[in-house]
Tab-separated table of N, CA, C and O in Angstrom:
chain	number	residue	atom	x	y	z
A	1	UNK	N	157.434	52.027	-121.820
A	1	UNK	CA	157.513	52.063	-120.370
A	1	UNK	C	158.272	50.839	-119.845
A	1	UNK	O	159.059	50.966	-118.907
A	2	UNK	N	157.972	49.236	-120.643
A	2	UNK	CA	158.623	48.272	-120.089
A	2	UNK	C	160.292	48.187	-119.976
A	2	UNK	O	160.915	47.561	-119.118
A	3	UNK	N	161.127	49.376	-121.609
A	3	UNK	CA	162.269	49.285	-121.240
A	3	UNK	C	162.672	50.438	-120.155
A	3	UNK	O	163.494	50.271	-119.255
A	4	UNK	N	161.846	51.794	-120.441
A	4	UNK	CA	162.403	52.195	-118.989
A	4	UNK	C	162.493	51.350	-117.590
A	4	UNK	O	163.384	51.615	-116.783
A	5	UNK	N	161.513	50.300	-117.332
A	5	UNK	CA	161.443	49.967	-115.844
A	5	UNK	C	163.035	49.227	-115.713
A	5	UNK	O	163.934	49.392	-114.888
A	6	UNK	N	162.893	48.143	-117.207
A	6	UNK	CA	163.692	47.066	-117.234
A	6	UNK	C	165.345	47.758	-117.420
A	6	UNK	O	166.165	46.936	-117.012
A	7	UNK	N	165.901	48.840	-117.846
A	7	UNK	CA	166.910	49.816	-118.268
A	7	UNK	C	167.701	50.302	-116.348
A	7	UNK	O	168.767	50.491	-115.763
A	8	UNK	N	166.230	50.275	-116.147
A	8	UNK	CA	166.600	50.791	-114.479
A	8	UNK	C	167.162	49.602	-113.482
A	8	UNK	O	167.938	49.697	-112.531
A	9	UNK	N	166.334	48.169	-114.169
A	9	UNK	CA	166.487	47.679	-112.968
A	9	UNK	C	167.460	46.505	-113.108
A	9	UNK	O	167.860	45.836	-112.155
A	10	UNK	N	167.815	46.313	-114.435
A	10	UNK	CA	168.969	45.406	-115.024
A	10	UNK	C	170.299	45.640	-114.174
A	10	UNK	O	171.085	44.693	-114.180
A	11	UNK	N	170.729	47.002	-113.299
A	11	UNK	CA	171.977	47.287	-113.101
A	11	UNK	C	171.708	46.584	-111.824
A	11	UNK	O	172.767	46.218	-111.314
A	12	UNK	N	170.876	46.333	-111.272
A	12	UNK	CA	170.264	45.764	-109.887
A	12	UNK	C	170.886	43.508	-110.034
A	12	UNK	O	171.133	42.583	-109.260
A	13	UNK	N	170.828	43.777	-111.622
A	13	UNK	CA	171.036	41.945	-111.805
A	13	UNK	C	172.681	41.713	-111.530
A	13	UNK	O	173.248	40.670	-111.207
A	14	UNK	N	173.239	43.026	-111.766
A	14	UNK	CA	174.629	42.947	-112.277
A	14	UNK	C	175.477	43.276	-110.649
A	14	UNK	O	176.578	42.844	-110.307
A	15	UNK	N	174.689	44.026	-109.984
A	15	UNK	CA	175.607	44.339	-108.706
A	15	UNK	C	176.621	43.685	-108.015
A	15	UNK	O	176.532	42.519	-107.631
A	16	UNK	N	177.564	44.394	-107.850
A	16	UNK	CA	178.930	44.222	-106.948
A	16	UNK	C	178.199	43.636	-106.004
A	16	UNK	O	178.118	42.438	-106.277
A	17	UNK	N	177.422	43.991	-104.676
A	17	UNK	CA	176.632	43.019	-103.706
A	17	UNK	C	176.183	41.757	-104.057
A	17	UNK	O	175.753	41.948	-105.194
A	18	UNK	N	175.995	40.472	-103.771
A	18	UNK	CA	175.521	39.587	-104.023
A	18	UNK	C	174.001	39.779	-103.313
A	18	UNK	O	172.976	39.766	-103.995
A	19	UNK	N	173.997	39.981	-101.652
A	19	UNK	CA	172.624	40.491	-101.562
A	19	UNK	C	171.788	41.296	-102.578
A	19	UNK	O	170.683	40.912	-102.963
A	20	UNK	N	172.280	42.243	-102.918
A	20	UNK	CA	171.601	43.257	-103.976
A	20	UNK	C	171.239	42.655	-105.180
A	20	UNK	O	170.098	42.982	-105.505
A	21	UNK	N	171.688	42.030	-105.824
A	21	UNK	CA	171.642	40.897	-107.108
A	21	UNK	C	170.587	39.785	-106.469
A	21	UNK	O	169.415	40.040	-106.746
A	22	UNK	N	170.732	38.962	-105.912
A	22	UNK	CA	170.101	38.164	-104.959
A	22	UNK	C	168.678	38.657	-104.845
A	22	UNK	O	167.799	37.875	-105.207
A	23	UNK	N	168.378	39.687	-104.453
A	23	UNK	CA	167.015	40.721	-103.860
A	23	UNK	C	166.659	40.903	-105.487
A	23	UNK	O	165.642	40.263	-105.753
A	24	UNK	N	167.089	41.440	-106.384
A	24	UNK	CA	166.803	41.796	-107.870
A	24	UNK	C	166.119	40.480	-108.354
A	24	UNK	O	164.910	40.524	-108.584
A	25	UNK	N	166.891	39.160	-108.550
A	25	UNK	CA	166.741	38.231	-109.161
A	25	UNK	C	165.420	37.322	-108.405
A	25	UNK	O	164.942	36.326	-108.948
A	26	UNK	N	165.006	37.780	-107.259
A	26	UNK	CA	164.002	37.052	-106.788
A	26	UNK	C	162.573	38.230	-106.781
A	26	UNK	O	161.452	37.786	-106.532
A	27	UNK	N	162.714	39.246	-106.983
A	27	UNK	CA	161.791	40.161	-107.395
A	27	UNK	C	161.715	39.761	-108.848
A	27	UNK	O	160.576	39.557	-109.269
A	28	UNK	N	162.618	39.626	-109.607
A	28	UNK	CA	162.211	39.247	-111.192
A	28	UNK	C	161.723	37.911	-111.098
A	28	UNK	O	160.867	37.692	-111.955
A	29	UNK	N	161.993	36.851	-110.283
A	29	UNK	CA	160.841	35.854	-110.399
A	29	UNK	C	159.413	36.213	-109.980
A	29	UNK	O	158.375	36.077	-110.627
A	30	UNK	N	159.624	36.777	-108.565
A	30	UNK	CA	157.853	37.040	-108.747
A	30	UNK	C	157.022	37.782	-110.157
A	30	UNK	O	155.956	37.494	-110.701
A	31	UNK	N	157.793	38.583	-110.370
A	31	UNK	CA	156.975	39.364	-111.923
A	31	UNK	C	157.101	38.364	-113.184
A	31	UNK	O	156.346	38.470	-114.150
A	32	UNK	N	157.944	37.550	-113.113
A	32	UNK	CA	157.756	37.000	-114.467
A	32	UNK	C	156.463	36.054	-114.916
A	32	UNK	O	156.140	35.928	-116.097
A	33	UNK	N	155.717	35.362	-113.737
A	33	UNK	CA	154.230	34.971	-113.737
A	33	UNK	C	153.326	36.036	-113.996
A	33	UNK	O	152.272	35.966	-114.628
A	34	UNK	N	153.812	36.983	-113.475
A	34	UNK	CA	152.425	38.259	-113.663
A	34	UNK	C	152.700	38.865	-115.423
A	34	UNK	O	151.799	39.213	-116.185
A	35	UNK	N	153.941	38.855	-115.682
A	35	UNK	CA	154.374	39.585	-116.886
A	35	UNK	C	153.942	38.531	-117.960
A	35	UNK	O	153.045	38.766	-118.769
A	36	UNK	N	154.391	37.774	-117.931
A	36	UNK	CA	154.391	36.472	-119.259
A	36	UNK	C	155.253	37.107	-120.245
A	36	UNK	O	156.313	37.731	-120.208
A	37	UNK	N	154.296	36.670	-121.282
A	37	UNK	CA	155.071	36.851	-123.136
A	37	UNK	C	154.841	38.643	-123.012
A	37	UNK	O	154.818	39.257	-124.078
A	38	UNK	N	154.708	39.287	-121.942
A	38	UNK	CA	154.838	40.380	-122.495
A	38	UNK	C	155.949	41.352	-122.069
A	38	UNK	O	156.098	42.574	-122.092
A	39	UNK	N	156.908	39.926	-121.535
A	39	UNK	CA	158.813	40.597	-121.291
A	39	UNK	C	159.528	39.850	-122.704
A	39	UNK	O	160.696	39.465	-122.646
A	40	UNK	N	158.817	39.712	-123.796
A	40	UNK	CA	159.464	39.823	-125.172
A	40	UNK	C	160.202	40.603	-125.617
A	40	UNK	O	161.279	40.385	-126.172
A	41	UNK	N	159.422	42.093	-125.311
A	41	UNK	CA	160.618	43.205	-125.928
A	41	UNK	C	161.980	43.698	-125.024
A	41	UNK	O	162.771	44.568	-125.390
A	42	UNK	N	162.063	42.838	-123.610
A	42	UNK	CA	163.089	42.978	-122.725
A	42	UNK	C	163.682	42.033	-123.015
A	42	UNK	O	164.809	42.412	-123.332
A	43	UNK	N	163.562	40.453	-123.147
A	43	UNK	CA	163.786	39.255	-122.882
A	43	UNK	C	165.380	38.738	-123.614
A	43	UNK	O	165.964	37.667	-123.448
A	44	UNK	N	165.812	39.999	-124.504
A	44	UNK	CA	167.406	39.324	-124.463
A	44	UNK	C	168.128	40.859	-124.092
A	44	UNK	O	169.273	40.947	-124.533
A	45	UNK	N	167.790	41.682	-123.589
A	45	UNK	CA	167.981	42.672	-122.354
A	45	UNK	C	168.203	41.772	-120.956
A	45	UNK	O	169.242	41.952	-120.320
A	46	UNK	N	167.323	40.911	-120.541
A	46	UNK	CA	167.115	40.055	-119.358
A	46	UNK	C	168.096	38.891	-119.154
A	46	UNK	O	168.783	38.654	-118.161
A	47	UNK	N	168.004	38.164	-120.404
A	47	UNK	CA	168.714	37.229	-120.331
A	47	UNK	C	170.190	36.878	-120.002
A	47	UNK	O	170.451	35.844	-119.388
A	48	UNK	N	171.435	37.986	-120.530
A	48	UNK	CA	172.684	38.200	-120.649
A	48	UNK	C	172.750	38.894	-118.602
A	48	UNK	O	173.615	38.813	-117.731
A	49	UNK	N	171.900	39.267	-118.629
A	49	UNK	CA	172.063	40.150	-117.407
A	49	UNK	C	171.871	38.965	-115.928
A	49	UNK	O	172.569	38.774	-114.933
A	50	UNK	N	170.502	38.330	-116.446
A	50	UNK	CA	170.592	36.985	-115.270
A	50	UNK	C	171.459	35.681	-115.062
A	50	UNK	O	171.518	34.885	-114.125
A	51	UNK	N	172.295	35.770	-116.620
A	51	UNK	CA	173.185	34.643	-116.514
A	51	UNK	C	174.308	35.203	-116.156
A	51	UNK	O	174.736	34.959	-115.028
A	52	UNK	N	175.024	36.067	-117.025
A	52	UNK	CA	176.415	36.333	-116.842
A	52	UNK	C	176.824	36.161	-115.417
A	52	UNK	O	177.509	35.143	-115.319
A	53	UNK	N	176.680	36.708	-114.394
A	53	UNK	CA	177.435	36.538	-113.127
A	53	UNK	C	176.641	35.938	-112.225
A	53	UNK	O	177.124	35.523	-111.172
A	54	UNK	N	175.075	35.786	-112.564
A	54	UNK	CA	174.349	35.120	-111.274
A	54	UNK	C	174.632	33.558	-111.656
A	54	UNK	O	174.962	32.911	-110.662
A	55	UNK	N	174.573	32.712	-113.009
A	55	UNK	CA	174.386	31.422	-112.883
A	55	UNK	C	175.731	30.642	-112.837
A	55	UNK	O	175.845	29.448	-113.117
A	56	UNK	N	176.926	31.631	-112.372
A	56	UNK	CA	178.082	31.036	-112.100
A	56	UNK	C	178.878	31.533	-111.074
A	56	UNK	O	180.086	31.465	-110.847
A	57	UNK	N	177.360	32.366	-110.155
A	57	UNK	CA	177.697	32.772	-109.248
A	57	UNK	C	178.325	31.442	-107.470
A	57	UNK	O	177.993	30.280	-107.233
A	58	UNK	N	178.917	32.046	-106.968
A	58	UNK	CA	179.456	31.095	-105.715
A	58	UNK	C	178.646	31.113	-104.248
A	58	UNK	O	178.534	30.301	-103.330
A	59	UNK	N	178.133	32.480	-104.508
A	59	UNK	CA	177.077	32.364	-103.770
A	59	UNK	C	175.803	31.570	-104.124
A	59	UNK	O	175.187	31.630	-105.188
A	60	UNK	N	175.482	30.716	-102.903
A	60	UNK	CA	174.500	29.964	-103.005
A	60	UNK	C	172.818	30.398	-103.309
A	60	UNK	O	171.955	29.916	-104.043
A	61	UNK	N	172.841	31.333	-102.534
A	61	UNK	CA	171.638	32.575	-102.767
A	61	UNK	C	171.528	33.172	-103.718
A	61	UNK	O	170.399	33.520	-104.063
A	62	UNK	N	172.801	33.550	-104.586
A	62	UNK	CA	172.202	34.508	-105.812
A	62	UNK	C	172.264	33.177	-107.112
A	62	UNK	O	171.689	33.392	-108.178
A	63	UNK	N	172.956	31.933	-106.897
A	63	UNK	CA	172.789	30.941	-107.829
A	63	UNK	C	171.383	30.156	-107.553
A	63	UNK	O	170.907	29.501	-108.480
A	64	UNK	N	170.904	30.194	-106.657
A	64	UNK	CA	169.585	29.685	-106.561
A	64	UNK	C	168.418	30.303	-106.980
A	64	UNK	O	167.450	29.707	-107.453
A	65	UNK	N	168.542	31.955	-106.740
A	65	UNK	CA	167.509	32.626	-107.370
A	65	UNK	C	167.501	33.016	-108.553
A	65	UNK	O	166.481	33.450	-109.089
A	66	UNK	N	169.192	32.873	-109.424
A	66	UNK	CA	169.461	32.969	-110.655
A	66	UNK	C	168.578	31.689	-111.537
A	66	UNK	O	167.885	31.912	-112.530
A	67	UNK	N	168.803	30.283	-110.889
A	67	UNK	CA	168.472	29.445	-111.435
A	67	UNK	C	166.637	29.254	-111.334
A	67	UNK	O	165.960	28.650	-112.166
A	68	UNK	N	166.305	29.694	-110.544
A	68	UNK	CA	164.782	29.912	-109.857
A	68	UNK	C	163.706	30.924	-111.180
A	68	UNK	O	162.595	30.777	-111.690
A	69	UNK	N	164.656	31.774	-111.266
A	69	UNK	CA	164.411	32.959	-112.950
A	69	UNK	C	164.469	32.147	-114.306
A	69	UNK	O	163.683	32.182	-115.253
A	70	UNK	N	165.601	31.420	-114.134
A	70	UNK	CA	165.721	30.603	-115.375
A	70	UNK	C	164.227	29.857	-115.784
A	70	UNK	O	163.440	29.898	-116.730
A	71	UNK	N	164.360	29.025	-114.235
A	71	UNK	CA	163.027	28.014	-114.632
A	71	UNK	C	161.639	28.736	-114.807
A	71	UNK	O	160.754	28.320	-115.555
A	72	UNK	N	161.544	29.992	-113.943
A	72	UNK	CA	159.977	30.673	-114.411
A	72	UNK	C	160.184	31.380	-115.625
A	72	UNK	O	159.118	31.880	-115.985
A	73	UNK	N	160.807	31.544	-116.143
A	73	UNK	CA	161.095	31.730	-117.801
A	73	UNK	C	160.145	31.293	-118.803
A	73	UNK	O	159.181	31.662	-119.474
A	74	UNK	N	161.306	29.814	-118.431
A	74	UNK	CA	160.690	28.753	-119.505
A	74	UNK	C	159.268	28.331	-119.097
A	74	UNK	O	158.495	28.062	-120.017
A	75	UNK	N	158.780	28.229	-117.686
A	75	UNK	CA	157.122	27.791	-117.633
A	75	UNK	C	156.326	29.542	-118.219
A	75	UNK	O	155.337	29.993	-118.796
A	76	UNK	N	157.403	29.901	-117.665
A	76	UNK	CA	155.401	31.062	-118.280
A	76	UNK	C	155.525	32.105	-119.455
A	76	UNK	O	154.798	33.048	-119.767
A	77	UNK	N	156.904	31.528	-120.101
A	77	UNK	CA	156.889	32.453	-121.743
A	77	UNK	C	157.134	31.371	-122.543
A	77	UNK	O	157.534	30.218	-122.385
A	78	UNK	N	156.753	32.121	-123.515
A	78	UNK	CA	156.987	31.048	-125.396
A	78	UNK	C	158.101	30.519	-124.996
A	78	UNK	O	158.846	31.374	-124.517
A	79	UNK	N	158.619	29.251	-124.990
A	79	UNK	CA	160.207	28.848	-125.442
A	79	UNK	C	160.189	29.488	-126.404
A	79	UNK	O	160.873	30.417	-125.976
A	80	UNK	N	159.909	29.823	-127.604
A	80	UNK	CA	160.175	30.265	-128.612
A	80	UNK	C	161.056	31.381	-128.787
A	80	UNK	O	162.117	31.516	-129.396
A	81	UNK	N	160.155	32.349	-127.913
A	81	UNK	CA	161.356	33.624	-127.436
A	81	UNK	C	162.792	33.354	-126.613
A	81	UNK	O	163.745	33.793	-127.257
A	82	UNK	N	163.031	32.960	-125.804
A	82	UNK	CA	164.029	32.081	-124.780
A	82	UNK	C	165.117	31.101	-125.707
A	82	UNK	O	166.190	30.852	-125.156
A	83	UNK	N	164.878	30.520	-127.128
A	83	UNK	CA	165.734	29.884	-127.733
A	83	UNK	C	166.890	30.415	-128.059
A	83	UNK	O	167.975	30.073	-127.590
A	84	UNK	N	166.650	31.498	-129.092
A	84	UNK	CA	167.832	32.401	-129.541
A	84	UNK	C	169.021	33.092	-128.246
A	84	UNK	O	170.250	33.137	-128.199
A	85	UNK	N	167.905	33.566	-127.294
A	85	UNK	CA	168.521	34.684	-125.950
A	85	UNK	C	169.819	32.827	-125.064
A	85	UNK	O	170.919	32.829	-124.513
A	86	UNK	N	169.002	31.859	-125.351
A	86	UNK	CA	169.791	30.727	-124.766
A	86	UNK	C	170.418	30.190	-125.099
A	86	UNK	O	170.982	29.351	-124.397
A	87	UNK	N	170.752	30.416	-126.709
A	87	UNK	CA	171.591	29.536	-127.447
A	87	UNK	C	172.737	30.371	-127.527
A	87	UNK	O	173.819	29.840	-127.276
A	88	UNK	N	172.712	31.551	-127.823
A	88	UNK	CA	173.694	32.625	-127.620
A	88	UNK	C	174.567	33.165	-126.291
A	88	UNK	O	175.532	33.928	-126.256
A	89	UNK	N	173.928	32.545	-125.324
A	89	UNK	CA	174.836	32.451	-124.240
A	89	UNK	C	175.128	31.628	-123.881
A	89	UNK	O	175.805	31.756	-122.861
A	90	UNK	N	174.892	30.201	-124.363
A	90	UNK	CA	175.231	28.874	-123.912
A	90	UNK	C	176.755	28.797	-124.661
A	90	UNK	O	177.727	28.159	-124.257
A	91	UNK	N	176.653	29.740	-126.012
A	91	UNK	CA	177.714	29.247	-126.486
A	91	UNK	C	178.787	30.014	-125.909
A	91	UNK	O	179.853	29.400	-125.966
A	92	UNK	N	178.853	30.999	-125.445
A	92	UNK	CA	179.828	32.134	-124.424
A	92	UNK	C	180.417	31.875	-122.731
A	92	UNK	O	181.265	32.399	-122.009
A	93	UNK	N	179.283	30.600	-122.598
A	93	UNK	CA	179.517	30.287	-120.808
A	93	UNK	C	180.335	29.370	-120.722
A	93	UNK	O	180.596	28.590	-121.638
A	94	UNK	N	180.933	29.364	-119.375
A	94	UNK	CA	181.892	28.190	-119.004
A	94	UNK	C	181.116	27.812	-117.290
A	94	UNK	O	180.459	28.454	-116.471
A	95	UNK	N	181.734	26.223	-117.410
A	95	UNK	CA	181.222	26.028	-115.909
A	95	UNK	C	179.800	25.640	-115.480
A	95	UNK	O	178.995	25.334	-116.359
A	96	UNK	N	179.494	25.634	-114.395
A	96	UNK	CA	178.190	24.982	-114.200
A	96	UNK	C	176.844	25.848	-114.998
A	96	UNK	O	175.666	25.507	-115.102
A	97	UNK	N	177.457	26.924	-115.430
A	97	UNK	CA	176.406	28.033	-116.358
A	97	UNK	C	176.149	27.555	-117.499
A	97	UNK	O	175.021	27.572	-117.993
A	98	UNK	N	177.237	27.042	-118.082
A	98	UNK	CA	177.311	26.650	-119.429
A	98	UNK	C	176.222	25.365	-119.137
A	98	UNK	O	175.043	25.579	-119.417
A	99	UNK	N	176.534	24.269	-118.677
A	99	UNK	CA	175.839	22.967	-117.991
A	99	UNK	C	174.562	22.919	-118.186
A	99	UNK	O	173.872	22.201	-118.909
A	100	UNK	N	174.133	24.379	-116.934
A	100	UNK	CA	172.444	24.480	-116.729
A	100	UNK	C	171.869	24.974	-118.024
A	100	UNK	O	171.154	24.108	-118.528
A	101	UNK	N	171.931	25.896	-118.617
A	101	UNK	CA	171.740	26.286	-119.604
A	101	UNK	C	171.817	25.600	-120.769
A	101	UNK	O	170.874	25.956	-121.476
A	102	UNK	N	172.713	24.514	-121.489
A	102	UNK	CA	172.379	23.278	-122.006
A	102	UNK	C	171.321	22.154	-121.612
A	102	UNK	O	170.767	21.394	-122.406
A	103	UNK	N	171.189	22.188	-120.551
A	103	UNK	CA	170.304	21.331	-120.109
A	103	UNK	C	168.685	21.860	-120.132
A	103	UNK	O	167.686	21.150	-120.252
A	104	UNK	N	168.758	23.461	-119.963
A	104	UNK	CA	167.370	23.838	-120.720
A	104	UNK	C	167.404	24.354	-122.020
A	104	UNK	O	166.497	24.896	-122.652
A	105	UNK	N	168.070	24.220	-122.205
A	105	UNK	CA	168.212	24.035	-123.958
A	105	UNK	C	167.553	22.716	-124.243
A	105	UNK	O	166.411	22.763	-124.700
A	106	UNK	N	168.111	21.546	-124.036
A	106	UNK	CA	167.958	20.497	-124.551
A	106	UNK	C	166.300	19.972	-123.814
A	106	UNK	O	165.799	18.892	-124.128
């Protein structure tokens, strides 16, 4: 059931709108406290989808709630899970994406 919800609502991270992306990425922060370690079997489904265009996004709104996801990530799941999904796109990003994402790496 978790990849149907997550299958549906990933195209919502990726949108042409920045509002629409924006609205997605701050609904996935509220759930990621309620969800925890049990967005494991989504969590590199999630990951490619909240960085690619939100954490190098120009809009201020969808880079704030991009970066807002990042950080409830890392407080309320394993780093453990989050290492691999972060190391693998750290090495693909350019720009202030690449940056933030090293910096929760490190």
């Amino acid at each position: 059931v978790l990849f149907q919800i997550f299958d549906a609502f990933k195209p919502r991270l990726h949108d042409s709108n920045s509002k629409v992306s924006q609205v997605a990425l701050e609904a996935l922060h509220k759930m990621i406290p309620v969800l925890k370690d049990n967005l494991s079997p989504v969590i590199n489904m999630l990951i490619p989808a909240i960085v690619d265009n939100n954490l190098n996004s120009k809009n201020p709104g969808v880079y704030a709630a991009a970066t807002n996801v990042i950080q409830a990530l890392c407080q309320h799941l394993d780093t453990s899970l989050l290492l691999q999904p972060f190391c693998t796109k750290a090495q693909f990003l350019s720009g202030k994406a690449k940056q933030d994402l090293t910096e929760k790496l490190a």
